[in-house]
Amino acid sequence: MSGLHRSSSSSKNVGNCLPSKELLDDLCSRFVLNVPEEDQQSFERILFLVENAYRYYEDNAVENDPTLKSLSLKEFTSLLPVTGAIILDETYERCLLVKGWKGSSWSFPRGEKSKDEEDYACAIREVLEETGFDVSKLLKKEEYIEFTFRQQRVRLYVVAGVADDTSFAPLTKKGISEIAWHPLDHLQPASNEVITHGVAGLKLYMVAPFLASLKSWISKHPAPRPRRRDKPLRALCVWNAKTSSGGGNGTATESYNKKPEVNRPRYTEPGNSFRSFKLNMSAIFESA
């Protein structure tokens, strides 16, 4: 939560300061992490725990510190930093996107950080959970693009040179409905004013802000394979919840639905289970 400062001596800060990282960590530890494991397996129970933390913040922290801003439950949960990865194919012409279970928007695979978790470790964990692909050997800690959306920091590591016939499939149930390679040209905004939809009609609210920086990164890094000039690129569906269970067809033009060979990251140091705890807030609110 860098860049957030509090000053009780200045009246202009009364009710305008966001909670510090230390306060959020304390609330998370007190109300969410230090509970029986069975209480962390149910979305309904996790939502109840988060609501308890939120109520404590509003009824105690805000009341005792007049500089703190009163927040809605949605605002309170959106303060957690997010990390993930922008996965590029071998020509740097396509990137991998995931679509949520109920929503229609596409995004790069990413998720909220756990307490004391390093950014790169969170990105590896989230990509593995959402795509079944281990990027630990490809991720470079210094290669990332970062933006802040409404006080929420989002850092995406650029993971380049992944073969487009790689097998993908989420490890969690009912979190991701589709995984697909999308040509970067299809992700460009439909106009200068509209950045939430690409030229192909895709909903890209969490994708569009990164495209200019990604284009700049690509211009400075040669691709492992030459770009295709002989035929137009098409979107490539690599996993779909319906087709993977014998249902209908995916929306993309091609499909691979092979079961991935999962290579889990090698994190065996003490505290691994504590750092791997994760709240899927979008799924929690959808189920509420």
Short mmCIF file of N, CA and C in Angstrom, two decimals, residues 41-51 74 101-102 174-175 278-288:
data_model
loop_
_atom_site.label_atom_id
_atom_site.label_comp_id
_atom_site.label_asym_id
_atom_site.label_seq_id
_atom_site.Cartn_x
_atom_site.Cartn_y
_atom_site.Cartn_z
N GLN A 41 -12.97 -23.41 3.56
CA GLN A 41 -13.33 -24.21 2.39
C GLN A 41 -14.66 -23.78 1.79
N SER A 42 -15.44 -22.99 2.50
CA SER A 42 -16.76 -22.58 2.04
C SER A 42 -16.76 -21.11 1.69
N PHE A 43 -17.28 -20.77 0.49
CA PHE A 43 -17.38 -19.37 0.10
C PHE A 43 -18.25 -18.59 1.08
N GLU A 44 -19.35 -19.21 1.51
CA GLU A 44 -20.25 -18.53 2.42
C GLU A 44 -19.55 -18.21 3.74
N ARG A 45 -18.76 -19.17 4.24
CA ARG A 45 -18.06 -18.97 5.50
C ARG A 45 -16.97 -17.92 5.36
N ILE A 46 -16.23 -17.95 4.24
CA ILE A 46 -15.18 -16.96 4.02
C ILE A 46 -15.79 -15.56 3.92
N LEU A 47 -16.92 -15.45 3.23
CA LEU A 47 -17.59 -14.16 3.14
C LEU A 47 -17.97 -13.65 4.52
N PHE A 48 -18.44 -14.55 5.37
CA PHE A 48 -18.79 -14.18 6.74
C PHE A 48 -17.56 -13.67 7.49
N LEU A 49 -16.40 -14.33 7.31
CA LEU A 49 -15.17 -13.91 7.97
C LEU A 49 -14.71 -12.54 7.49
N VAL A 50 -14.79 -12.32 6.18
CA VAL A 50 -14.40 -11.03 5.62
C VAL A 50 -15.33 -9.93 6.12
N GLU A 51 -16.61 -10.24 6.20
CA GLU A 51 -17.57 -9.26 6.71
C GLU A 51 -17.26 -8.90 8.17
N LYS A 74 -17.31 -3.55 -0.64
CA LYS A 74 -16.63 -3.76 -1.92
C LYS A 74 -15.33 -2.98 -1.97
N TRP A 101 -15.99 -17.35 -14.46
CA TRP A 101 -17.01 -18.40 -14.52
C TRP A 101 -18.37 -17.86 -14.93
N LYS A 102 -18.77 -16.73 -14.36
CA LYS A 102 -20.10 -16.18 -14.65
C LYS A 102 -20.04 -14.93 -15.51
N LYS A 174 -15.03 -24.06 -11.08
CA LYS A 174 -15.97 -22.96 -11.21
C LYS A 174 -15.33 -21.60 -10.93
N GLY A 175 -14.10 -21.45 -11.39
CA GLY A 175 -13.43 -20.16 -11.28
C GLY A 175 -13.19 -19.56 -12.65
N LYS A 278 -5.61 -17.82 -0.13
CA LYS A 278 -6.08 -16.87 -1.13
C LYS A 278 -7.58 -16.71 -1.03
N LEU A 279 -8.04 -15.48 -1.17
CA LEU A 279 -9.47 -15.21 -1.23
C LEU A 279 -9.84 -14.88 -2.67
N ASN A 280 -10.74 -15.64 -3.24
CA ASN A 280 -11.25 -15.35 -4.58
C ASN A 280 -12.47 -14.46 -4.39
N MET A 281 -12.24 -13.15 -4.27
CA MET A 281 -13.31 -12.25 -3.89
C MET A 281 -14.43 -12.19 -4.92
N SER A 282 -14.09 -12.26 -6.21
CA SER A 282 -15.14 -12.21 -7.22
C SER A 282 -16.09 -13.38 -7.10
N ALA A 283 -15.54 -14.57 -6.85
CA ALA A 283 -16.39 -15.74 -6.69
C ALA A 283 -17.22 -15.66 -5.42
N ILE A 284 -16.64 -15.09 -4.35
CA ILE A 284 -17.36 -14.96 -3.09
C ILE A 284 -18.58 -14.07 -3.27
N PHE A 285 -18.39 -12.90 -3.91
CA PHE A 285 -19.51 -11.99 -4.07
C PHE A 285 -20.56 -12.53 -5.03
N GLU A 286 -20.12 -13.30 -6.03
CA GLU A 286 -21.09 -13.89 -6.95
C GLU A 286 -21.97 -14.91 -6.25
N SER A 287 -21.41 -15.60 -5.24
CA SER A 287 -22.17 -16.63 -4.56
C SER A 287 -23.04 -16.07 -3.44
N ALA A 288 -22.79 -14.80 -3.06
CA ALA A 288 -23.53 -14.21 -1.93
C ALA A 288 -24.94 -13.81 -2.35
#
